[in-house]
PDB file of C-alpha atoms in Angstrom:
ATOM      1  CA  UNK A  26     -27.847  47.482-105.969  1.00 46.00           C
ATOM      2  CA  UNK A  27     -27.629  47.137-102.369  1.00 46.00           C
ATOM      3  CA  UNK A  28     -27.458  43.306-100.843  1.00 48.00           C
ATOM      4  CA  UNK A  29     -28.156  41.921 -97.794  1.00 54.00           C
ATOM      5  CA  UNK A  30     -24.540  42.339 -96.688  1.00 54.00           C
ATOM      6  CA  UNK A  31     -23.858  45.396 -97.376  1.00 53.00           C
ATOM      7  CA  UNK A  32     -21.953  45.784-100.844  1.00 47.00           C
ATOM      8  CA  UNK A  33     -22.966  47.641-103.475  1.00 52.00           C
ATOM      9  CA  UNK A  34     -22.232  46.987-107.103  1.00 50.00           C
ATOM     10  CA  UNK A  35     -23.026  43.998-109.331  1.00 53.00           C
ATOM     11  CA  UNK A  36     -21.707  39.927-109.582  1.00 54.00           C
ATOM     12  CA  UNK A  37     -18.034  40.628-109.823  1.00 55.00           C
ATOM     13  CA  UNK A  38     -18.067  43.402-106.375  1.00 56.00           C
ATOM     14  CA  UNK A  39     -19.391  40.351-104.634  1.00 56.00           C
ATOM     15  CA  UNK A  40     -16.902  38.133-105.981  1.00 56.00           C
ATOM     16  CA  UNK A  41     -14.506  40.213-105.230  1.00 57.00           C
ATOM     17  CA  UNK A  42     -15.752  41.271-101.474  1.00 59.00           C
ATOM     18  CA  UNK A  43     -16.303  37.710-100.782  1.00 62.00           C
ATOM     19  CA  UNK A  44     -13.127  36.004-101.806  1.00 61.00           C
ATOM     20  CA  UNK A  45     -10.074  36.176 -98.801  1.00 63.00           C
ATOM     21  CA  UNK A  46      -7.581  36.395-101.957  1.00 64.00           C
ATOM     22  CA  UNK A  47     -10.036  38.453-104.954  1.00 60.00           C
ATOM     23  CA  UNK A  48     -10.721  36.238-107.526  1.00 64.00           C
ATOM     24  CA  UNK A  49      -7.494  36.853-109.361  1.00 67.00           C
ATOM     25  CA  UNK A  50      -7.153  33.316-111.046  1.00 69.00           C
ATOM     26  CA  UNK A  51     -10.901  33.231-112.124  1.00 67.00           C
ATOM     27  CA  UNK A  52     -10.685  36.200-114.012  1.00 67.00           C
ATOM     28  CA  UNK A  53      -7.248  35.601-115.462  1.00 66.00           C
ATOM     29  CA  UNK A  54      -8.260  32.025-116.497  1.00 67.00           C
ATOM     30  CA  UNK A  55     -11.837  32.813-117.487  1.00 65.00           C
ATOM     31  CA  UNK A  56     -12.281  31.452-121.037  1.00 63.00           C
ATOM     32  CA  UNK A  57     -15.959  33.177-121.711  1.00 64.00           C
ATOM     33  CA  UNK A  58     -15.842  37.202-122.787  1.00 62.00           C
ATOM     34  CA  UNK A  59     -12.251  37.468-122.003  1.00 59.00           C
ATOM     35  CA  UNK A  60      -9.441  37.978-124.717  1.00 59.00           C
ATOM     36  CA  UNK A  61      -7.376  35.509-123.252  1.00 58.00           C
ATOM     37  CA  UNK A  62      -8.505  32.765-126.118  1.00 65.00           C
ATOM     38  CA  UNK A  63      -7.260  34.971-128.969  1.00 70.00           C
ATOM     39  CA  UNK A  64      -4.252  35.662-127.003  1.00 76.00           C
ATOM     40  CA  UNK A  65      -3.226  32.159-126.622  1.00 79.00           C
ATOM     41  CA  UNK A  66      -2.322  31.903-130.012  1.00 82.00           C
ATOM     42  CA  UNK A  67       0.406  35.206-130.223  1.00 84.00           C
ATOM     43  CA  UNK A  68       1.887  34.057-127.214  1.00 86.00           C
ATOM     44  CA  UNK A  69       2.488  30.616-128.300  1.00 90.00           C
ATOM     45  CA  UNK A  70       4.119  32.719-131.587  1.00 91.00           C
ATOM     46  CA  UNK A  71       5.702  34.839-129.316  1.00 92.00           C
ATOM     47  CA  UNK A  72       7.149  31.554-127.110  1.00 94.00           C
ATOM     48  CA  UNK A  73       8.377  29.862-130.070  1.00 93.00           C
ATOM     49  CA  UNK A  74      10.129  32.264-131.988  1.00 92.00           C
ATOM     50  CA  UNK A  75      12.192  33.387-128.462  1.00 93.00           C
ATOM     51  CA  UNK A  76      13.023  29.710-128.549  1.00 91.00           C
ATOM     52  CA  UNK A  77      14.267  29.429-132.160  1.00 86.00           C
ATOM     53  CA  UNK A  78      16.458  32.761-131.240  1.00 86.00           C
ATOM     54  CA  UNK A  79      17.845  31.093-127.580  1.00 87.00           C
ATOM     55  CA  UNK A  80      18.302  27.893-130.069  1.00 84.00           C
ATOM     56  CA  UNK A  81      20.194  30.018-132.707  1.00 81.00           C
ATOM     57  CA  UNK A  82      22.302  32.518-130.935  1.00 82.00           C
ATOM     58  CA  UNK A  83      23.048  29.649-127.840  1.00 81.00           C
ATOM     59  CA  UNK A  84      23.659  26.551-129.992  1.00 79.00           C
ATOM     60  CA  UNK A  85      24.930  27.577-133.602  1.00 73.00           C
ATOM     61  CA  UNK A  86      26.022  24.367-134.534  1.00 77.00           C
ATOM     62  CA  UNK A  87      22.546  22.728-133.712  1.00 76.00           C
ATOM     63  CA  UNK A  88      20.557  24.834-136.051  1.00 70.00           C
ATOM     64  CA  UNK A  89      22.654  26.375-139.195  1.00 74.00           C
ATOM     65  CA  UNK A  90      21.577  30.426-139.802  1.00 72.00           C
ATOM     66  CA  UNK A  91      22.219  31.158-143.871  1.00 77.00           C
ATOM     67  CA  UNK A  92      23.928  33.505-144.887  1.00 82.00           C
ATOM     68  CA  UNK A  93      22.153  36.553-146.791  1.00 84.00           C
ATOM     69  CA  UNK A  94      23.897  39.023-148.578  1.00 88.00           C
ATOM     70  CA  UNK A  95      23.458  42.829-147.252  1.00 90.00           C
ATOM     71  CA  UNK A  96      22.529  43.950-150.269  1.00 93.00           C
ATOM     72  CA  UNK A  97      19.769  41.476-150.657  1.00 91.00           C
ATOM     73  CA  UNK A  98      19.032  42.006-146.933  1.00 89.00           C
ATOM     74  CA  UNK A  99      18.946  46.320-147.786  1.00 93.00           C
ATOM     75  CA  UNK A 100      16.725  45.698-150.881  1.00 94.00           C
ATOM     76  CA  UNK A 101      13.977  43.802-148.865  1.00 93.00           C
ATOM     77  CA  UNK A 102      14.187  46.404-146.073  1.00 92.00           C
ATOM     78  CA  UNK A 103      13.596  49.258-148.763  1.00 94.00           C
ATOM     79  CA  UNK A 104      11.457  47.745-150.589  1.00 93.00           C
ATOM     80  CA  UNK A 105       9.206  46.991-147.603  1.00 92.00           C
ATOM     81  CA  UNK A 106       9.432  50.260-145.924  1.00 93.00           C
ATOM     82  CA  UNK A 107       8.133  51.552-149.126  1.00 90.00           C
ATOM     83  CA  UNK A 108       4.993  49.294-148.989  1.00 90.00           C
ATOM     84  CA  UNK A 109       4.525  49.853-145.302  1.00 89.00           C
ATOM     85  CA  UNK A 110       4.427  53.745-146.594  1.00 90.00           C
ATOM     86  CA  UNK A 111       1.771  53.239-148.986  1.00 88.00           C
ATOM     87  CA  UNK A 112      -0.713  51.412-146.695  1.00 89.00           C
ATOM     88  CA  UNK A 113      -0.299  53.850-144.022  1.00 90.00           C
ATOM     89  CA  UNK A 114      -1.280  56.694-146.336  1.00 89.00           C
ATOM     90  CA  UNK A 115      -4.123  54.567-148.080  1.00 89.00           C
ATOM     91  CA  UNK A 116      -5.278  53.901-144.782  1.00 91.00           C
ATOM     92  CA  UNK A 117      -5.159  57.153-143.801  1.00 92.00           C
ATOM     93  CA  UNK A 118      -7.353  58.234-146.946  1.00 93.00           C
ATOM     94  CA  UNK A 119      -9.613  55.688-146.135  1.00 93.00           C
ATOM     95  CA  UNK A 120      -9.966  56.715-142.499  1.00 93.00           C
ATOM     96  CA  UNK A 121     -10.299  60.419-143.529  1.00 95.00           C
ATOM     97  CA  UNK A 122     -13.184  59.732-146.260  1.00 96.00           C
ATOM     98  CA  UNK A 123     -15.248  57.945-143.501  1.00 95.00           C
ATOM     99  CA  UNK A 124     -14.844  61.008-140.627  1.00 96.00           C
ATOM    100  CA  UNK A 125     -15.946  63.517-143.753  1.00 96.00           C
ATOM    101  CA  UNK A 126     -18.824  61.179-144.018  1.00 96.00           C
ATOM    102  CA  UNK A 127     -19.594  60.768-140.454  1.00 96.00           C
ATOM    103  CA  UNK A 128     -19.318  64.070-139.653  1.00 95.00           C
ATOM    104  CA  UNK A 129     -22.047  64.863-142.823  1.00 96.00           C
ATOM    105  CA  UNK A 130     -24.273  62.476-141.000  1.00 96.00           C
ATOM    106  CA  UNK A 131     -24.047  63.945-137.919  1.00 96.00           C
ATOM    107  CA  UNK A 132     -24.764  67.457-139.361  1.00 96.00           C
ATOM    108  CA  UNK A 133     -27.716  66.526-141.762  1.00 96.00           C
ATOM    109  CA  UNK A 134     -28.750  64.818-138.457  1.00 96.00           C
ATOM    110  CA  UNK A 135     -29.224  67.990-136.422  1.00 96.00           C
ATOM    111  CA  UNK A 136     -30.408  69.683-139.359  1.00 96.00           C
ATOM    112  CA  UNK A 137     -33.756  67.516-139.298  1.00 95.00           C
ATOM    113  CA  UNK A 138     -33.623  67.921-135.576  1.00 94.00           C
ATOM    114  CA  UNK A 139     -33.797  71.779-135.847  1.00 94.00           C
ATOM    115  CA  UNK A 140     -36.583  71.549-138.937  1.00 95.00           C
ATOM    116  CA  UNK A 141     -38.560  68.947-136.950  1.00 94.00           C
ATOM    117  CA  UNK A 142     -38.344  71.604-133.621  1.00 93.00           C
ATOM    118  CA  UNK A 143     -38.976  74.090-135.393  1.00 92.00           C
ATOM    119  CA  UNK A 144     -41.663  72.561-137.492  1.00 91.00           C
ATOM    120  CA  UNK A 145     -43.468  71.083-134.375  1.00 90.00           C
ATOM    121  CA  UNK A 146     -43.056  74.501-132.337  1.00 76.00           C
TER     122      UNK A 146
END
């Protein structure tokens, strides 16, 4: 698409070849197609636990940390490595069934192709 001034390329090339600065801010603050709205939510997780760690490690008298035993703490660490196995794997199943049937479709696919050419020709 060639314009009157000489750029080629679509909305954002002129945005981009018309602003002194690029358009930076607009596209970092755009709210519309952008994943910035999801984001806003993990990194307002992501703020507030860093601030409950500054608050724990910097200030241990303002907010108490419990004390858990290590083999309580070892148990749940086992125990959820374990699980963490498990879904991998069933995943894994799950993700291999579906490329044995995708890759059936795509076969019987071509099949019909090569009848229908060879039925037509």
């Amino acid at each position: 698409m060639m314009t009157s001034s000489g750029f080629k390329g679509g909305e954002g090339t002129l945005l981009l070849n018309s602003a002194p600065d690029g358009y930076w801010r607009e596209t970092l603050c755009a709210m519309k197609g952008r994943p910035l709205p999801p984001l806003k939510l993990t990194l307002f997780y992501g703020v507030y636990v860093v601030a409950i760690i500054i608050l724990t490690v910097g200030f241990p008298t303002l907010v108490p940390v419990p004390h858990i035993d290590d083999f309580v703490l070892s148990s749940v660490g086992v125990t959820l490595s374990f699980l963490l196995v498990f879904r991998s794997n069933a995943s894994y199943e799950r993700w291999w069934e579906a490329r044995k049937l995708w890759g059936s479709t795509i076969n019987r696919t071509r099949d019909l192709a090569r009848q229908s050419i060879t039925y037509m020709g």
